Coordinates of C-alpha atoms in Angstrom, one line a residue:
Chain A
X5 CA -83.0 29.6 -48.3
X6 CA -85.0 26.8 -49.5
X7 CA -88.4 27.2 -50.8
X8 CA -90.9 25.8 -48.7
X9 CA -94.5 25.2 -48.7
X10 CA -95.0 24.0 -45.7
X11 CA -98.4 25.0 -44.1
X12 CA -100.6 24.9 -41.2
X13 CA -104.6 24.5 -42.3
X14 CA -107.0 26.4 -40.8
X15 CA -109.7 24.9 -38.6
X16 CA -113.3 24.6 -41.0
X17 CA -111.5 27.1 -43.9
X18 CA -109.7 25.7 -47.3
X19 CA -107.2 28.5 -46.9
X20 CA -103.8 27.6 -45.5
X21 CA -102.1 30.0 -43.5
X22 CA -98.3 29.2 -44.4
X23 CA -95.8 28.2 -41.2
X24 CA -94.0 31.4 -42.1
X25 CA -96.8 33.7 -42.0
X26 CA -97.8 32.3 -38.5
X27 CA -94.8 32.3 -37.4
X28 CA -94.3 36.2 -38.7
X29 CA -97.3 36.9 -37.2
X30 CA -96.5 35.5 -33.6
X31 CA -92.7 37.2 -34.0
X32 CA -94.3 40.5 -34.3
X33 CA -97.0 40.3 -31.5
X34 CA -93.5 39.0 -29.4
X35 CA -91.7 42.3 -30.7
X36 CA -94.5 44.9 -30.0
X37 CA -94.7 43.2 -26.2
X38 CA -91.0 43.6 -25.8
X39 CA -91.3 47.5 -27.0
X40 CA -94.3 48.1 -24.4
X41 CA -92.5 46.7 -21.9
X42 CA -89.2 48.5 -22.7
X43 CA -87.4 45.3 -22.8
X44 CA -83.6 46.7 -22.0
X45 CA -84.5 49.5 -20.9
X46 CA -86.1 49.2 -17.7
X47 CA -83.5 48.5 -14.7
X48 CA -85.2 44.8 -14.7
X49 CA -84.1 43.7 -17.8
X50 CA -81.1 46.3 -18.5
X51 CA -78.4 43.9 -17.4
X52 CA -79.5 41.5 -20.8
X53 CA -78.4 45.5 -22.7
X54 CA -75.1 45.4 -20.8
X55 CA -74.1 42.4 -21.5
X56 CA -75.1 42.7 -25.4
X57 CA -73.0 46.1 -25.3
X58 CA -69.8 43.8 -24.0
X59 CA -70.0 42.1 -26.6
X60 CA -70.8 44.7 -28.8
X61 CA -68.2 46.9 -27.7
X62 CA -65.8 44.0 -28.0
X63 CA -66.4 43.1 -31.5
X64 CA -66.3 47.1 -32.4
X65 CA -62.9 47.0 -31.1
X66 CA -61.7 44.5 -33.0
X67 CA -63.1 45.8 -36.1
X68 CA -62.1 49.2 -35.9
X69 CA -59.0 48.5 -34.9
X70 CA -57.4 47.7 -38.6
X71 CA -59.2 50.8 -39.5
X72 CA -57.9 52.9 -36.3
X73 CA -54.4 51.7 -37.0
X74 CA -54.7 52.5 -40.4
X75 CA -55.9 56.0 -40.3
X76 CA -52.7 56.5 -37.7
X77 CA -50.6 55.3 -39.9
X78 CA -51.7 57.6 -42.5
X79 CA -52.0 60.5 -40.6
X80 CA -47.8 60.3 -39.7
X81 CA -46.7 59.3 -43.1
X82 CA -48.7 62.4 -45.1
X83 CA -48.2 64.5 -41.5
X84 CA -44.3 65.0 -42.4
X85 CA -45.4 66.4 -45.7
X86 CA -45.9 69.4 -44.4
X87 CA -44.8 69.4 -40.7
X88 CA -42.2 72.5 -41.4
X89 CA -45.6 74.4 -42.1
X90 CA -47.1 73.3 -39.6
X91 CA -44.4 73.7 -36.9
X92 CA -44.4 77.2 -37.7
X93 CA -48.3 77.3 -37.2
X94 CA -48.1 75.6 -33.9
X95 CA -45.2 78.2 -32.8
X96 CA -47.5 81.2 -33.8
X97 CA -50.6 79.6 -31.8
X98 CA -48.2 79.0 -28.5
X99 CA -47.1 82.5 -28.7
X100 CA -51.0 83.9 -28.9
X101 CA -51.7 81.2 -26.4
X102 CA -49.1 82.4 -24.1
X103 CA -50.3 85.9 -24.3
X104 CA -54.6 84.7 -23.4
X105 CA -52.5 82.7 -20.3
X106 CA -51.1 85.4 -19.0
X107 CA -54.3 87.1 -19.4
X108 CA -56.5 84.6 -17.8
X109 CA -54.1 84.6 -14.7
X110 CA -54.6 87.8 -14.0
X111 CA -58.2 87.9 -14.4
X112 CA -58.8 84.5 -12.1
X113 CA -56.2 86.4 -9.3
X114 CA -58.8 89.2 -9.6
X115 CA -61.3 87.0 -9.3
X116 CA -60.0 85.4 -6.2
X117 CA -59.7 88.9 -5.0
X118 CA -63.4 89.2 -5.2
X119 CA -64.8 86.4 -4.3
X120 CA -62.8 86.6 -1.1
X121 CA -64.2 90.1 -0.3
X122 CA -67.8 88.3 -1.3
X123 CA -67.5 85.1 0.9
X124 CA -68.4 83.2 -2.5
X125 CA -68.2 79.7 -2.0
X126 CA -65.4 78.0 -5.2
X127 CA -67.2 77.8 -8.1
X128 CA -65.0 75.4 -10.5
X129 CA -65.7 74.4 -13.7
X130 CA -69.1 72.3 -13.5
X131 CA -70.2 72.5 -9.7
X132 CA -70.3 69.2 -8.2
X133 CA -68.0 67.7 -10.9
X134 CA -64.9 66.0 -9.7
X135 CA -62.3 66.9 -12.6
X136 CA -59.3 65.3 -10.8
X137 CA -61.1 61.4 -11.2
X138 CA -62.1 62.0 -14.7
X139 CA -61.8 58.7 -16.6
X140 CA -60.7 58.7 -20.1
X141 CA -62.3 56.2 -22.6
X142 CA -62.8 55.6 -26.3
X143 CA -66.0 55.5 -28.0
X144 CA -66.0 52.0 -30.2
X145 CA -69.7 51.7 -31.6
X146 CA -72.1 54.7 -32.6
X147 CA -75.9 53.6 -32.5
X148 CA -75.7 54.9 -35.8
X149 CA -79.5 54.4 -36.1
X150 CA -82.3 56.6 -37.6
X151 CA -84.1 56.4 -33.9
X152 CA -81.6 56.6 -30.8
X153 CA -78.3 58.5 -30.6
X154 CA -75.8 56.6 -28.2
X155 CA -72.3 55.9 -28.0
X156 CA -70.4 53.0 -26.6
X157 CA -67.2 54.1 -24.8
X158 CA -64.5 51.5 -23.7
X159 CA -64.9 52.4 -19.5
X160 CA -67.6 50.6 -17.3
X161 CA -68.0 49.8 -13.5
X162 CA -64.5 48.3 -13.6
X163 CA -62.8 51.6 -14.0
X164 CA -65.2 53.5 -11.4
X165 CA -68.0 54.8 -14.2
X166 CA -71.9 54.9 -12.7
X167 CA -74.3 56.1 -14.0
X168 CA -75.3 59.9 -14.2
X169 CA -71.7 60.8 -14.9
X170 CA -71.1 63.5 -17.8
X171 CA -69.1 62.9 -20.6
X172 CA -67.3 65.6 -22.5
X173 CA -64.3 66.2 -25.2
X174 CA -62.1 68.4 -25.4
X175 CA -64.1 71.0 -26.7
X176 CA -67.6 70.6 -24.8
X177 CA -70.0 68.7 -23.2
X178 CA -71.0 65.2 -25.0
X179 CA -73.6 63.6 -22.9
X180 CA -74.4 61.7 -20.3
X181 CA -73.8 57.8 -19.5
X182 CA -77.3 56.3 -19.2
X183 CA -76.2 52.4 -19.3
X184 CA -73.2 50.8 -17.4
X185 CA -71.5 47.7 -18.0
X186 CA -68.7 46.2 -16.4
X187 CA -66.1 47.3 -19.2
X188 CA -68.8 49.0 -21.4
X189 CA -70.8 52.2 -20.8
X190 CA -73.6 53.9 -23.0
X191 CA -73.6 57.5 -23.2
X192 CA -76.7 59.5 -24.8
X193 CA -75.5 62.3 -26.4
X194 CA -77.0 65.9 -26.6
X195 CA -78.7 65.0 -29.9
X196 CA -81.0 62.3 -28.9
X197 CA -85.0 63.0 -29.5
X198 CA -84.8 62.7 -25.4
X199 CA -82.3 64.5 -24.4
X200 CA -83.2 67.8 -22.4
X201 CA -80.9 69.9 -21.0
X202 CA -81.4 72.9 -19.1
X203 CA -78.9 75.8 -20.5
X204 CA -78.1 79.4 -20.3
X205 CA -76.3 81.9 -22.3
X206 CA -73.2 82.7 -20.7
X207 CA -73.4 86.6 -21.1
X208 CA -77.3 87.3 -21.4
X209 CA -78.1 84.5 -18.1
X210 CA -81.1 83.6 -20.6
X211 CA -82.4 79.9 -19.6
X212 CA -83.3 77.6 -21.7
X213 CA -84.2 73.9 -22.8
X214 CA -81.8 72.2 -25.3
X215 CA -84.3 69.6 -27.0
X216 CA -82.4 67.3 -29.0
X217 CA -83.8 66.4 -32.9
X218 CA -81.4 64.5 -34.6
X219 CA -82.1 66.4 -38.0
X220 CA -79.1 66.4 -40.3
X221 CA -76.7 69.3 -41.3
X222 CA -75.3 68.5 -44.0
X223 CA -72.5 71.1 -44.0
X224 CA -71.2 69.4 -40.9
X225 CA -71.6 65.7 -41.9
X226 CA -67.9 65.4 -42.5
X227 CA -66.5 63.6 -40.0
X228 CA -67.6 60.9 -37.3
X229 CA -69.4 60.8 -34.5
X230 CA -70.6 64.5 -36.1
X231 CA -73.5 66.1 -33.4
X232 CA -76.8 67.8 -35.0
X233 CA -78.1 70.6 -33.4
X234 CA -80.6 70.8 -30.7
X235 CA -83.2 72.9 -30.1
X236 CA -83.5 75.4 -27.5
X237 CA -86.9 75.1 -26.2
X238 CA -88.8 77.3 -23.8
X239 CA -86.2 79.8 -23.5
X240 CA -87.0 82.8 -21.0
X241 CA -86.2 86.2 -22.2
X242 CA -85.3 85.4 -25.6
X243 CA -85.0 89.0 -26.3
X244 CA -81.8 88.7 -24.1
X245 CA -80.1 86.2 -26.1
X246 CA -77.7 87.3 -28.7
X247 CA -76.5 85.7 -31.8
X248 CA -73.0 83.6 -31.5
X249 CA -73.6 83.6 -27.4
X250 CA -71.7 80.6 -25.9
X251 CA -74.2 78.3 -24.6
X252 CA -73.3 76.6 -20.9
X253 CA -75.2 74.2 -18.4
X254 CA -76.8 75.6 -15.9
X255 CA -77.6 73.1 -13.5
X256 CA -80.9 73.3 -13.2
X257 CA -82.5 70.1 -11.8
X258 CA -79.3 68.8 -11.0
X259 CA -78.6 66.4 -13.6
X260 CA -75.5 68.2 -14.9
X261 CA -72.7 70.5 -13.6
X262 CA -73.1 74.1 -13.8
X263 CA -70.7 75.9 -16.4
X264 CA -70.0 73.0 -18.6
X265 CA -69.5 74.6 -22.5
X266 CA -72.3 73.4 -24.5
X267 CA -71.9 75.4 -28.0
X268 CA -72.9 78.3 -29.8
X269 CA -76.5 79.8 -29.8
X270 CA -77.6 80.0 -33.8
X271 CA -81.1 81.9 -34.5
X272 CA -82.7 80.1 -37.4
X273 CA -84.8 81.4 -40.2
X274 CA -88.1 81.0 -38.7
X275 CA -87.0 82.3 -35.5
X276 CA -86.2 79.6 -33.5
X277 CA -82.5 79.2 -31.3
X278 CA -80.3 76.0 -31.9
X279 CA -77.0 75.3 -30.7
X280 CA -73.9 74.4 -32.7
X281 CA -72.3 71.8 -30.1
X282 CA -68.9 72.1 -29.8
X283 CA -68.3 69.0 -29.4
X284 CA -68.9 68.6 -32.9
X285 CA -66.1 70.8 -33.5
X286 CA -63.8 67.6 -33.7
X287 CA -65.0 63.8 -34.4
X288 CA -65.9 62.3 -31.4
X289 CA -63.0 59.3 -30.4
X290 CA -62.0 60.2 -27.4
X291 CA -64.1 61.4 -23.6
X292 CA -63.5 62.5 -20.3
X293 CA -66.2 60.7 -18.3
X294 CA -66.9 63.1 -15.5
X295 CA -68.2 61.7 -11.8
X296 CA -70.6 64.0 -11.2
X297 CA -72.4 64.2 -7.7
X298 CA -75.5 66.7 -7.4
X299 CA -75.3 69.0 -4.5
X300 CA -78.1 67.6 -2.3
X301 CA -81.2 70.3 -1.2
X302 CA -80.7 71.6 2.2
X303 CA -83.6 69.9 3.7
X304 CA -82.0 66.5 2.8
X305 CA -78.5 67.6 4.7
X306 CA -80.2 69.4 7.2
X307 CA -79.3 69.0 10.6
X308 CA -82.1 68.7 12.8
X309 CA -80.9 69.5 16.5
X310 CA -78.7 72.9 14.4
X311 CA -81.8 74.0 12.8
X312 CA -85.9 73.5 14.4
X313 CA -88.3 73.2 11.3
X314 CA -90.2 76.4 10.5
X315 CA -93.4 76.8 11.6
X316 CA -92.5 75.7 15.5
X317 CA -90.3 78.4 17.3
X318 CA -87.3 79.2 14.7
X319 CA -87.2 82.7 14.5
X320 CA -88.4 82.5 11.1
X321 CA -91.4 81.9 12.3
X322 CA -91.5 84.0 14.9
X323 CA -90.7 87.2 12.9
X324 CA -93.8 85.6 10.3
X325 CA -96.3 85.7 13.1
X326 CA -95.4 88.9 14.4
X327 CA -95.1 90.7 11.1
X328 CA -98.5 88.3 10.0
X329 CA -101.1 89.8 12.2
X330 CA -104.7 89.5 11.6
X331 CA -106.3 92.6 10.1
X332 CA -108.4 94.6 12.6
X333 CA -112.0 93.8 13.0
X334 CA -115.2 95.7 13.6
X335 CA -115.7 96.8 17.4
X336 CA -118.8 95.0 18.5
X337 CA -121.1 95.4 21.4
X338 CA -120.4 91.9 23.0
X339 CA -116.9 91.6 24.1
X340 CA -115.0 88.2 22.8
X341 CA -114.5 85.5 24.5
X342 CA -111.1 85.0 26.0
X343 CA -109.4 82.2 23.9
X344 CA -108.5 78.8 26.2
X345 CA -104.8 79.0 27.5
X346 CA -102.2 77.2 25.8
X347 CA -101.4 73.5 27.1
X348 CA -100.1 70.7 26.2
X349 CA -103.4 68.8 25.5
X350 CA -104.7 71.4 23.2
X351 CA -100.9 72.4 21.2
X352 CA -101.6 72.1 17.5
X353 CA -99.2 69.8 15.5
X354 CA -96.0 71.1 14.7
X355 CA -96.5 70.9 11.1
X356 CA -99.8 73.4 11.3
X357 CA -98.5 76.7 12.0
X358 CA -99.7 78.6 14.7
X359 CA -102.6 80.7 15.7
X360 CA -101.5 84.3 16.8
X361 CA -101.8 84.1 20.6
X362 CA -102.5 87.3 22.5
X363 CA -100.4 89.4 24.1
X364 CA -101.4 89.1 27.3
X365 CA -102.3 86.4 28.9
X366 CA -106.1 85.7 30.5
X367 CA -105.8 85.2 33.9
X368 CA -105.9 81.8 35.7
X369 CA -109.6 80.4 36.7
X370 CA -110.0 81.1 40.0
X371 CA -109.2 77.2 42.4
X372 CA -112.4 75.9 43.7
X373 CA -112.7 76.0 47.4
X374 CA -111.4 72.4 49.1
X375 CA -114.7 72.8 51.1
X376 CA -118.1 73.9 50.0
X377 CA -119.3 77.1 51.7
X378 CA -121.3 76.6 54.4
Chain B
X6 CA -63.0 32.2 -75.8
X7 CA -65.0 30.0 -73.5
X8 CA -62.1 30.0 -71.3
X9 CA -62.9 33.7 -70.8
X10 CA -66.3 33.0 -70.1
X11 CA -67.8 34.1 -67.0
X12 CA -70.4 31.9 -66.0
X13 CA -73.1 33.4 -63.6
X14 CA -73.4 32.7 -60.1
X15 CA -76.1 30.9 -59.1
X16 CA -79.0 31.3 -56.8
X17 CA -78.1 30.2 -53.6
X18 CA -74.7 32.6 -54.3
X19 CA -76.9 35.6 -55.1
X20 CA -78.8 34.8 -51.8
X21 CA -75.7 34.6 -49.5
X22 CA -74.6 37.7 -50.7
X23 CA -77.8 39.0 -50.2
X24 CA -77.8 37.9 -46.4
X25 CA -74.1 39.3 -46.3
X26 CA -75.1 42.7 -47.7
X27 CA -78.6 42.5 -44.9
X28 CA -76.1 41.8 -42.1
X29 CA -73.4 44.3 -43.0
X30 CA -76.1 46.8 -43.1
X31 CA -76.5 46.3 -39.6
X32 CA -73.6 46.1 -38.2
X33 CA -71.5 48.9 -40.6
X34 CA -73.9 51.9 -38.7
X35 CA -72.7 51.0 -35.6
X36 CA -69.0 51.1 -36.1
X37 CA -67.5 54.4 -36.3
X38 CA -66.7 54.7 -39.3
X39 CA -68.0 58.2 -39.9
X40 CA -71.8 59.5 -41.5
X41 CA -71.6 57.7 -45.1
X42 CA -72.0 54.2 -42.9
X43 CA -75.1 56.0 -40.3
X44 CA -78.4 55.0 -41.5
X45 CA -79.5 57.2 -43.7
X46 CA -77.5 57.9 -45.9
X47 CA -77.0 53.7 -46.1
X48 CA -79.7 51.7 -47.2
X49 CA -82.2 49.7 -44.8
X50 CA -81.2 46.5 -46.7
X51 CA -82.8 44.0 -44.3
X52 CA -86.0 45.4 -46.1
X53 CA -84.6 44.1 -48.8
X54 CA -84.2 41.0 -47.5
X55 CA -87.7 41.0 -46.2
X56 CA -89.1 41.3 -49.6
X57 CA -87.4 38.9 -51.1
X58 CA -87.9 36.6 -49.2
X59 CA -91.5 37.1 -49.0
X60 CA -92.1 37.1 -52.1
X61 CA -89.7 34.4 -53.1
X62 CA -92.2 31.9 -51.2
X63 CA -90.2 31.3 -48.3
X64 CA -92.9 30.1 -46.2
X65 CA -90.6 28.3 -44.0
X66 CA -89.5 29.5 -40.3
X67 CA -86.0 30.5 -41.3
X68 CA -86.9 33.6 -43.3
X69 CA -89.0 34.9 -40.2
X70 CA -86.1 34.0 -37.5
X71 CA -83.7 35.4 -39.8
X72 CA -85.4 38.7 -39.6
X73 CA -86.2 38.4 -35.9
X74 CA -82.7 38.0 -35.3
X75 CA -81.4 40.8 -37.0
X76 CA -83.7 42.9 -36.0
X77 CA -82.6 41.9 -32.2
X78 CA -79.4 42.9 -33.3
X79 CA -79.6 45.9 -34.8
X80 CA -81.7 46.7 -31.2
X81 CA -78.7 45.8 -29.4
X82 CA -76.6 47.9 -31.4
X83 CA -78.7 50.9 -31.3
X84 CA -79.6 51.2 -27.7
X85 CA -82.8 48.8 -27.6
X86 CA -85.5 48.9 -26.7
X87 CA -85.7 45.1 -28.0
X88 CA -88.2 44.4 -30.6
X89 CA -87.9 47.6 -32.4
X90 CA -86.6 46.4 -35.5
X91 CA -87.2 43.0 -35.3
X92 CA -90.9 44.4 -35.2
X93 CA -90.2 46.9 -38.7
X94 CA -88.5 43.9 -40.7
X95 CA -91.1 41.0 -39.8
X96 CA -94.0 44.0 -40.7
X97 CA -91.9 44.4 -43.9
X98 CA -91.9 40.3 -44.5
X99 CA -95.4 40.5 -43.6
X100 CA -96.4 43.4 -45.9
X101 CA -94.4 41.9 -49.0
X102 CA -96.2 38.7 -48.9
X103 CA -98.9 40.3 -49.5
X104 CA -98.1 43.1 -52.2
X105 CA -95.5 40.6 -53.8
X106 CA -98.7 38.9 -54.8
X107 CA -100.7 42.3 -56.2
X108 CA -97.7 43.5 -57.7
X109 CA -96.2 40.1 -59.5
X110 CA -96.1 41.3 -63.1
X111 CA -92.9 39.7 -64.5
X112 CA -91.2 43.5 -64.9
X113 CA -89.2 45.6 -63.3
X114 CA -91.5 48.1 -62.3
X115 CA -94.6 46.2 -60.7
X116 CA -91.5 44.8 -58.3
X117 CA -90.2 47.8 -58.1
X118 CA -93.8 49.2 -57.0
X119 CA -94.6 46.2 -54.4
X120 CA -91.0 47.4 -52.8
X121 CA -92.0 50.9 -52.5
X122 CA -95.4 49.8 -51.1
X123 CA -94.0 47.6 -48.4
X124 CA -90.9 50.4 -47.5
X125 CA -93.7 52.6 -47.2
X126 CA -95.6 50.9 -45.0
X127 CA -92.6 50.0 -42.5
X128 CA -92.6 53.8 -42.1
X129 CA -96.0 53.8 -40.9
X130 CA -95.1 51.0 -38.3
X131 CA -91.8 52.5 -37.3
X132 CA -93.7 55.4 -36.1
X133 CA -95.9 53.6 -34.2
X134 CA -93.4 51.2 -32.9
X135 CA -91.3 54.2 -32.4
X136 CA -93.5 55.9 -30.0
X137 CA -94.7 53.6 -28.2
X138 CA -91.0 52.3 -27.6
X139 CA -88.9 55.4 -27.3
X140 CA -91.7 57.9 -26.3
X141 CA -93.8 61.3 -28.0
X142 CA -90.3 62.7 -29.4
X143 CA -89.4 60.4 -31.4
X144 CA -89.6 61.9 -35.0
X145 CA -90.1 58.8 -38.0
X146 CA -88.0 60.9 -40.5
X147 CA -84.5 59.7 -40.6
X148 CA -86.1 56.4 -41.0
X149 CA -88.4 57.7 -43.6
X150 CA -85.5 58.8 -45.5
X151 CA -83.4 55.7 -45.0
X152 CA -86.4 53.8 -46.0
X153 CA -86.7 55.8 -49.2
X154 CA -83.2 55.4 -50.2
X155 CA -83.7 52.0 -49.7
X156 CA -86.8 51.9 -52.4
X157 CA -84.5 53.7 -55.0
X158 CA -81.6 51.4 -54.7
X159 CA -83.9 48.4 -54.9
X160 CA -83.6 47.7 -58.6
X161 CA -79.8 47.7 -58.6
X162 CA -79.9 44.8 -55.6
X163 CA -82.9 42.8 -56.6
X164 CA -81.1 40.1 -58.0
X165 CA -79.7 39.1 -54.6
X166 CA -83.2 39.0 -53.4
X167 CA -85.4 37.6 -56.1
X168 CA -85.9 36.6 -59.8
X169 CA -88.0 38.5 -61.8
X170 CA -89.4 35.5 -62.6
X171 CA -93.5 35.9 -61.0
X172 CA -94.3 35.1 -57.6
X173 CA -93.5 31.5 -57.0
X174 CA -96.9 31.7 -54.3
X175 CA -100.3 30.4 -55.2
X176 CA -102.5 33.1 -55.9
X177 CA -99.6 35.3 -57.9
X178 CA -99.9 36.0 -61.7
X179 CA -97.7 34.0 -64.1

């Protein structure tokens, strides 16, 4: 760059201010405005996002793409080096494989047996996630960055992603998509410093919060795309949990399927849980991007002529005013005063509940006489 | 002999490659090309840039828009939100004016020490830029450490940044 010395003099001071430094100065006040207003972020401006991730995604396809071939390439020609080896590896895993398949089938027939004789409703891998229109996309850009931890797979709104869905590997659950484009989508994965997940331990039922931190592991930095481990956070009956315990969703609050594998819970030297994703298991290249629709609370599907609200004449209610009855009070002298019958003028709103009425009923007044007495 | 001679690149080469190696520091994190390119372990080497720059005298608009823009596109490549790292680099412009001046001792190590100074204070922004952008979670260290690593490669890329010649600004010691 050229050296420059143009400057801008101040008003009533011999100090210049140089073009550059005013010009720095006015960049950065532009940049700290654009954080506080979450420029990208906010469903306002997130479209100028999707369209940078296009491009993004775009240009990371064509410059992986060399490297992706290469690596391919590789893999087959050193692959045959040992394939006799590894044939016979593969053999020995089918046949142990076999043996857990059998296994499994007769454990889910059981199963079946016993969720019959329960009236379960089907409980499938991740409740409310529709497996059979799961779309498969590559991941071509990692955020890569010291603050956010995002993907970029190659699927948007063109092949049916939205936003909400869950992405997950082969081995376990990934993240979530956050940011749609038409042929781009941006998932945040488990490890972001905002990422919480409600979890459980699939054994001990123990809940828990899976905090993402981003903090490096070494030992597990050798391949791409490599997951750090979160932190479980708030974790009820932590006496429960055990050491090793495979970590699921739970699908609490509806933001992810129930059942979905998350990892391995790991107690740390001070005490505290973390979970060895097992989607780290593998670099990262391919997902399954999940729809996922939360089941919706009962009030919202709630059919209003099938059920009355409580607190009007369900039997709900009914059974809560006669079991509710107002403790006994003090016999007086003075005999209370017979309550005002029920009527339409003076009916309290539906939404109040009800005073307990009386058992009997007081008597009608008495009509007035059409004629006075004489 | 002289045909064997290797004649040095000149300045305006040294500075290309130094815009090369700011850009490719950028983009490299966000391919997947596994955790040697994530940021850390690689160095922050717009930062480099910055200081340079600043204290090379370029008082012009193209060292500020340069930084603007690469900060925009390291935002767009991280996830956003915009102005994050256009924000860190202009501080880091900003802050090396200044210390290129108190530290402008023709040696290695008052440049060396006006680098550290300005890396260190680009943490301090990045975590307030950081929170007030990505919210209370947000935890300054992998920065921190990229910005450190940054610092102790410095001396080995300074020439594609600046001379050791003094500060070219008024004001600087010759």
């Amino acid at each position: 760059m050229a050296r420059r010395r143009s400057s801008t003099r101040r008003a009533g001071a011999g100090r210049r201010i140089p073009a550059g430094v005013a010009l720095a100065v006015v960049l950065v006040i532009v940049a700290v405005v654009l954080i506080g207003t979450r420029a990208g972020r906010t469903p306002a401006t997130e479209a100028v996002m999707q369209t940078g991730d296009e491009g993004a995604a775009t240009a990371g396809r064509v410059a992986t793409g060399p490297a992706r071939a290469g690596e391919s390439f590789f893999d087959r020609l050193f692959g045959g080096w040992n394939s006799a080896e590894r044939i016979e590896q593969l053999e020995a895993e089918n046949r142990e494989l076999q043996a857990w398949r059998d296994l499994a089938q007769r454990l889910a027939e059981r199963n079946r047996r016993y969720e019959a004789l329960l009236r379960m409703p089907p409980d499938t891998f991740g409740e409310g996630a529709d497996i059979e229109n799961s779309i498969a996309a590559q991941l071509v850009l990692d955020s890569g960055g010291p603050f956010m931890r995002t993907l970029v797979a190659n699927a948007g709104a063109l092949h049916g992603v939205k936003v909400g869905y869950i992405a997950v590997n082969e081995n376990g659950l990934v993240g979530r998509v956050v940011s749609v484009g038409q042929h781009s989508s941006r998932v945040l994965m488990l490890d972001d410093y905002n990422s919480r997940i409600p979890v459980m331990g699939e054994s001990s039922r123990v809940r828990a919060v899976l905090a993402g931190q981003a903090t490096r592991r070494p030992e597990l930095s050798l391949y791409p795309y490599q997951l750090q481990a979160p932190r479980m956070d708030f974790v009820v009956g932590a006496q429960s949990l055990r050491e090793g315990e495979r970590v699921i969703t739970s699908g609490d609050g509806g933001l992810y399927p129930r059942g979905i594998s998350v990892g391995v819970a790991r107690r740390e030297g001070d005490g505290s849980w973390r979970v060895s994703l097992a989607a780290s298991q593998q670099p990262i290249d391919f997902v399954r991007i999940i729809p996922f629709v939360p089941i919706d609370a009962p009030e919202e599907t709630a059919d209003p002529n099938a059920t009355p609200p409580l607190g009007s004449s369900s039997s709900v209610a009914v059974i809560g005013r006669e079991t509710m009855q107002a403790p006994p009070t003090a016999p007086s002298a003075t005999p209370a005063p017979p309550r005002p019958r029920q009527t339409a003028q003076n009916q309290p709103p539906a939404q109040t509940p009800p005073q307990p009425q009386p058992q009997q009923e007081t008597p009608p007044p008495a009509e007035p006489p059409a004629t006075p007495p004489q | 002999m002289s045909a064997f001679q290797v004649r040095a690149p000149s300045r305006s080469a040294l500075r290309a490659w130094g815009l090369a190696l700011a850009v490719l520091s950028v983009v490299l994190p966000a391919l997947p090309l596994g955790p040697l390119f994530a940021q850390p372990p690689m160095p922050l080497a717009v930062l480099w840039a910055a200081y340079g720059w600043a204290a090379e005298d370029e008082s012009g608009w193209r060292a500020p828009v340069t930084l603007a823009l690469l900060g925009l596109l390291h935002d767009q490549l991280a996830g956003g939100p915009y102005g994050l790292f256009a924000g860190i680099y202009l501080s880091a412009y900003l802050a090396g004016r200044i210390l290129a001046v108190l530290m402008s001792a023709p040696n290695l190590v008052s440049l060396w020490g006006g680098f550290i100074g300005t890396a260190l204070f680009t943490i301090a922004v990045a975590y307030l830029l950081a929170r007030l952008g990505l919210g209370p979670n947000i935890s300054v260290m992998p920065y921190a450490e990229a910005a450190i690593i940054t610092a102790i490669f410095f001396p080995v890329v300074r020439p594609l940044y600046m001379s050791s010649s003094p500060s070219l600004r008024p004001g600087a010691r010759r």
